[in-house]
Tab-separated table of C-alpha atoms in Angstrom:
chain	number	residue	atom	x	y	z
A	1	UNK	CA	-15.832	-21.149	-19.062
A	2	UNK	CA	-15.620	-17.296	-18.952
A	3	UNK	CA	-11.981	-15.825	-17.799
A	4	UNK	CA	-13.015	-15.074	-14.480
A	5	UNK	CA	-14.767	-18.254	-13.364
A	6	UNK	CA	-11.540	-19.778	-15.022
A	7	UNK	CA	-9.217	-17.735	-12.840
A	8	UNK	CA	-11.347	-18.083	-9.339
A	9	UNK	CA	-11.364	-21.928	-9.980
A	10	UNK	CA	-7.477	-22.044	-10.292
A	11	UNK	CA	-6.939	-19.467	-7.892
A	12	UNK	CA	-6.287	-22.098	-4.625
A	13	UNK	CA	-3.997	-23.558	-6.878
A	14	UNK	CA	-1.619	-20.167	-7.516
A	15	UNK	CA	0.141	-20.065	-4.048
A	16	UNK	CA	-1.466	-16.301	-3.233
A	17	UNK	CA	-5.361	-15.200	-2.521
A	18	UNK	CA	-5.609	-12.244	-4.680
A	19	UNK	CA	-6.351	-12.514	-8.148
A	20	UNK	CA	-4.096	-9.431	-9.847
A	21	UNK	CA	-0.766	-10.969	-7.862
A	22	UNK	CA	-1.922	-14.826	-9.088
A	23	UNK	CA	-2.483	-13.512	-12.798
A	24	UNK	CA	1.276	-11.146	-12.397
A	25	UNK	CA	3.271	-13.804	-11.140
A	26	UNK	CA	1.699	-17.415	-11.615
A	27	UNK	CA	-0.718	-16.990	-15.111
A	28	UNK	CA	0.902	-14.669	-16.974
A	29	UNK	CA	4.260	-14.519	-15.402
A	30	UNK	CA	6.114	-14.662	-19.112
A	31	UNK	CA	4.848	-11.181	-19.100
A	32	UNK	CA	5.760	-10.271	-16.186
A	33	UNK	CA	8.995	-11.395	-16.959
A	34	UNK	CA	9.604	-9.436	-20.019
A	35	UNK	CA	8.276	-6.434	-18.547
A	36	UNK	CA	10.802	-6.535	-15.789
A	37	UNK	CA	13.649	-7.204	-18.137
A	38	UNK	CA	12.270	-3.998	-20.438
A	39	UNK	CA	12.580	-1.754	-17.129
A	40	UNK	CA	16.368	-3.206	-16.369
A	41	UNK	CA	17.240	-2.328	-19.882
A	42	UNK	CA	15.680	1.040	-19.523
A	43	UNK	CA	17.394	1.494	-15.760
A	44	UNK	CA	20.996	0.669	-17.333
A	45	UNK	CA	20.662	3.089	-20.356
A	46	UNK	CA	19.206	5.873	-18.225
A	47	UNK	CA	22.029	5.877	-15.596
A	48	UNK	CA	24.567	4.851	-18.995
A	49	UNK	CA	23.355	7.971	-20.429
A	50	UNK	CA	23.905	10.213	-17.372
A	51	UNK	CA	26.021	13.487	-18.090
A	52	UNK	CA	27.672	13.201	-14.958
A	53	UNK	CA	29.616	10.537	-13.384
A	54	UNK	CA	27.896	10.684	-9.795
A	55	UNK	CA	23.970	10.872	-9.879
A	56	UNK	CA	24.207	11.755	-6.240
A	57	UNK	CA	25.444	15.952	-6.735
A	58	UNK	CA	26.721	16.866	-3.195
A	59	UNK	CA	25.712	20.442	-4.648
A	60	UNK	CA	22.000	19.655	-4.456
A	61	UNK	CA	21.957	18.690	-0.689
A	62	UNK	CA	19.672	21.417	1.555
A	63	UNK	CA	20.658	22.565	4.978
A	64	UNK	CA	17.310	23.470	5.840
A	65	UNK	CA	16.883	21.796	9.327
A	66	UNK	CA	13.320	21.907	9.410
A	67	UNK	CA	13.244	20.127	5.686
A	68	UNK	CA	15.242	17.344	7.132
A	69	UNK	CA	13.402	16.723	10.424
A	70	UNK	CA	10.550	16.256	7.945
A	71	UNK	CA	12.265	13.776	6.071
A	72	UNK	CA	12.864	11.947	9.552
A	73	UNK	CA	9.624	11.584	10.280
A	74	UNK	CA	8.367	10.963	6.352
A	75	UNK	CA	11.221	8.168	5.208
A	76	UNK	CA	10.656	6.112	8.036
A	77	UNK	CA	6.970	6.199	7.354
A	78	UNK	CA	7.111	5.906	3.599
A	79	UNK	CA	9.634	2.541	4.052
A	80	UNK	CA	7.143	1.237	6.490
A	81	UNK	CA	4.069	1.730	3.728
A	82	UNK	CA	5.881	-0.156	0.931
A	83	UNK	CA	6.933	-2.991	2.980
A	84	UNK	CA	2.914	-2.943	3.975
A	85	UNK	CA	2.027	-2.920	0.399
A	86	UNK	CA	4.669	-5.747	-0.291
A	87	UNK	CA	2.862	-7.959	2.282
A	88	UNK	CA	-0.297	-7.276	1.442
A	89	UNK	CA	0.159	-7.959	-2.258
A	90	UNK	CA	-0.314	-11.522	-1.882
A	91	UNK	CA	-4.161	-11.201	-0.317
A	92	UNK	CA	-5.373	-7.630	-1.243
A	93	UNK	CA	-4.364	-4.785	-3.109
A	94	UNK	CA	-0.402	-4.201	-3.432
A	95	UNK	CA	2.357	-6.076	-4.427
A	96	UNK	CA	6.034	-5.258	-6.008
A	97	UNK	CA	4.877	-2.607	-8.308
A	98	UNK	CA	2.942	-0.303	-5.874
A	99	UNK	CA	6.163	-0.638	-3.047
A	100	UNK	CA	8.533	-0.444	-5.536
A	101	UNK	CA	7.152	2.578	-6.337
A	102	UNK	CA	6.837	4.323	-3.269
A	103	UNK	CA	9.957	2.966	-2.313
A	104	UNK	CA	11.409	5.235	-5.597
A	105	UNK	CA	8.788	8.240	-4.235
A	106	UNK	CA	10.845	7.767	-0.638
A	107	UNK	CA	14.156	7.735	-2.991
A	108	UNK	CA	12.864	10.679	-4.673
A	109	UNK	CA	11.847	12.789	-1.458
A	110	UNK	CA	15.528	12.219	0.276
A	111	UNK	CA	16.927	13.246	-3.272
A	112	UNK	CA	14.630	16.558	-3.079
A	113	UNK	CA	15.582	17.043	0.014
A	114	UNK	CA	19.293	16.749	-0.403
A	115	UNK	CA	19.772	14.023	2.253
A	116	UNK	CA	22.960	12.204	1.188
A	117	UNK	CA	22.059	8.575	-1.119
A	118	UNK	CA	25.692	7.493	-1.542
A	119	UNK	CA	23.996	4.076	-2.822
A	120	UNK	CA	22.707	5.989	-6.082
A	121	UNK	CA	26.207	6.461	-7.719
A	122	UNK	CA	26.153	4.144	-10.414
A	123	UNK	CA	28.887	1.417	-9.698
A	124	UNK	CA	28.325	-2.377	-8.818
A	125	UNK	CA	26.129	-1.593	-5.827
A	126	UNK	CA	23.583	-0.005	-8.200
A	127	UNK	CA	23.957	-1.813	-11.227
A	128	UNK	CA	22.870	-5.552	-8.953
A	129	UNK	CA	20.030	-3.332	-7.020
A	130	UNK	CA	18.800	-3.036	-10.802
A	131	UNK	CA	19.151	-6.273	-12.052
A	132	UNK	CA	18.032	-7.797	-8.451
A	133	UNK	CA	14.695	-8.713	-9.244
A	134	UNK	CA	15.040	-10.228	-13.031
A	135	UNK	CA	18.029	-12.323	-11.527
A	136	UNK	CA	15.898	-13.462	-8.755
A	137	UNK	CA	12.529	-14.253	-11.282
A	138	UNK	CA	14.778	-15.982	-13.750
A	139	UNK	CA	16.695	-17.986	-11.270
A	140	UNK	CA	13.224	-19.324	-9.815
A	141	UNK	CA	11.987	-19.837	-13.959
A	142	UNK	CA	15.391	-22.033	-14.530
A	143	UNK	CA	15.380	-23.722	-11.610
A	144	UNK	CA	11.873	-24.927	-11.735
A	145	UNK	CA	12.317	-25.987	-15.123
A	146	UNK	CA	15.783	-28.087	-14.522
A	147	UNK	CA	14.076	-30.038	-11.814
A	148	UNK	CA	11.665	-31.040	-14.410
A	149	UNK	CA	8.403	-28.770	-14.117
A	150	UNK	CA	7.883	-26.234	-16.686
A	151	UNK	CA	9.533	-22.545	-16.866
A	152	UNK	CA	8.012	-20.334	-14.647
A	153	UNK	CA	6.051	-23.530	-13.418
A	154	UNK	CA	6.154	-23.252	-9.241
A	155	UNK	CA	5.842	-26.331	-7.410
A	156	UNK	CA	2.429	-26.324	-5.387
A	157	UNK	CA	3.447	-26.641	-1.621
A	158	UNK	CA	6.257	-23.439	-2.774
A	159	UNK	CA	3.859	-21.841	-4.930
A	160	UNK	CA	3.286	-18.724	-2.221
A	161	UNK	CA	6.924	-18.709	-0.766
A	162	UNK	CA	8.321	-18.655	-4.192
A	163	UNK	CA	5.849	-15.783	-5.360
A	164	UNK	CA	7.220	-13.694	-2.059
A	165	UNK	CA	10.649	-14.207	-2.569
A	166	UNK	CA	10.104	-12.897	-6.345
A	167	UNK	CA	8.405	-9.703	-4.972
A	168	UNK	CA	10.966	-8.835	-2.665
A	169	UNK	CA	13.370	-8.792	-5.290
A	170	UNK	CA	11.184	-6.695	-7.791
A	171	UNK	CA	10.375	-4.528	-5.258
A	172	UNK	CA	14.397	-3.286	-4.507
A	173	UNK	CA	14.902	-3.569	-8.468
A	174	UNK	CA	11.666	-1.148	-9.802
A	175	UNK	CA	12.433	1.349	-6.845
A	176	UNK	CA	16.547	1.415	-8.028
A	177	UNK	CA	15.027	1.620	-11.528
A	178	UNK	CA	12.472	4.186	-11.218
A	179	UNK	CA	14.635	6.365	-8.608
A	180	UNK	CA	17.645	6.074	-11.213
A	181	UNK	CA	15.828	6.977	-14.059
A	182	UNK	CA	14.386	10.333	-12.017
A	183	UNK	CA	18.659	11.284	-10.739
A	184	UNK	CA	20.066	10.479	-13.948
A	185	UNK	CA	17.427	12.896	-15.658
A	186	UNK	CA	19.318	15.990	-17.343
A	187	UNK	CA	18.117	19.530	-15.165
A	188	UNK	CA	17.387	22.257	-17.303
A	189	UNK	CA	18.652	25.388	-16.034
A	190	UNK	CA	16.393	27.193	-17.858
A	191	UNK	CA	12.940	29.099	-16.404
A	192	UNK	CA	9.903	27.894	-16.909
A	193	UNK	CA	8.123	30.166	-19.745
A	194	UNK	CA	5.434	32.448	-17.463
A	195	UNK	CA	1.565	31.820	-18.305
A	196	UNK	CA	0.711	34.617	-21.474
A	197	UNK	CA	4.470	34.984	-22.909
A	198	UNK	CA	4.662	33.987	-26.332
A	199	UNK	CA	7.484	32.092	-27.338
């Protein structure tokens, strides 16, 4: 049997309708795992490596009011899409990576726009958005596996709940950990070499 007959006929089984989410977070949820756990590592050293002790630089907040009744309008908006895509994951195109994502583009518009993101500075608050998701996937691995199925093995009737919970955990965690990456980011205060000029 070819991989995709094998995946449609075990698809019922994987608690969710669409076939990217079941092979994510049911089939091949080892790799999911370790490729969450890679992006906490990478989350911790970026903000670790930071040259300043506050990502969030009170200096780099605009006063431009019509800047900031765009952002009123756009953040609500842009929340409202990744909580759509975090629904939808589960029976059509979405999931934890795509609103995690625009949850770090929403992050990264407020940051542009100098609206204040207090929850950025990297103490506790930061450090458990980051590690939110793993924590959350592991604890479902270890529990399913004490209670006697295997690791990352979901009971059938929890299957779909358990896959939802896991999402809204990776969701917070990839847009802390791609929104921390982007602050903690040295800015050159050099220009930008002009098209023509030879270095």
């Amino acid at each position: 049997m070819d991989l995709p007959a094998l995946l449609g006929a075990s698809l019922e089984d994987s608690g969710v309708s669409h076939p990217v989410t079941a092979v994510l977070l049911n089939f091949r949820s080892y790799d999911t795992l370790l490729e969450i756990g890679v992006l906490v590592i990478a989350g911790i050293a970026g903000i670790s490596l930071a040259s300043t002790p506050s990502l969030e630089d009170p200096e780099l907040r605009s006063s431009d009011a019509l800047l900031h009744a765009l952002l009123r309008w756009f953040v609500p908006l842009m929340l409202m899409l990744a909580a759509y895509l975090l629904w939808a994951g589960s029976y059509r195109p979405g999931g934890a990576f795509q609103a995690g994502a625009v949850l770090a583009g929403t992050g990264v518009l407020m940051r542009l726009g100098g609206l204040p993101m207090d929850f950025i500075r990297p103490k506790l608050l930061l450090r458990g958005g980051l590690v939110l998701g793993f924590a959350v996937f592991l604890l479902v691995a270890v529990t399913g596996a004490v209670s006697g199925s295997a690791f990352l093995a979901y009971p059938e009737h929890a299957a779909g709940a358990l896959i939802f919970t896991i999402e809204i955990g990776l969701t917070l965690s990839i847009g802390m950990i791609l929104l921390a990456l982007f602050v903690a980011a040295p800015v050159s205060e050099g220009s930008e070499p002009e098209e023509g000029d030879e270095s």
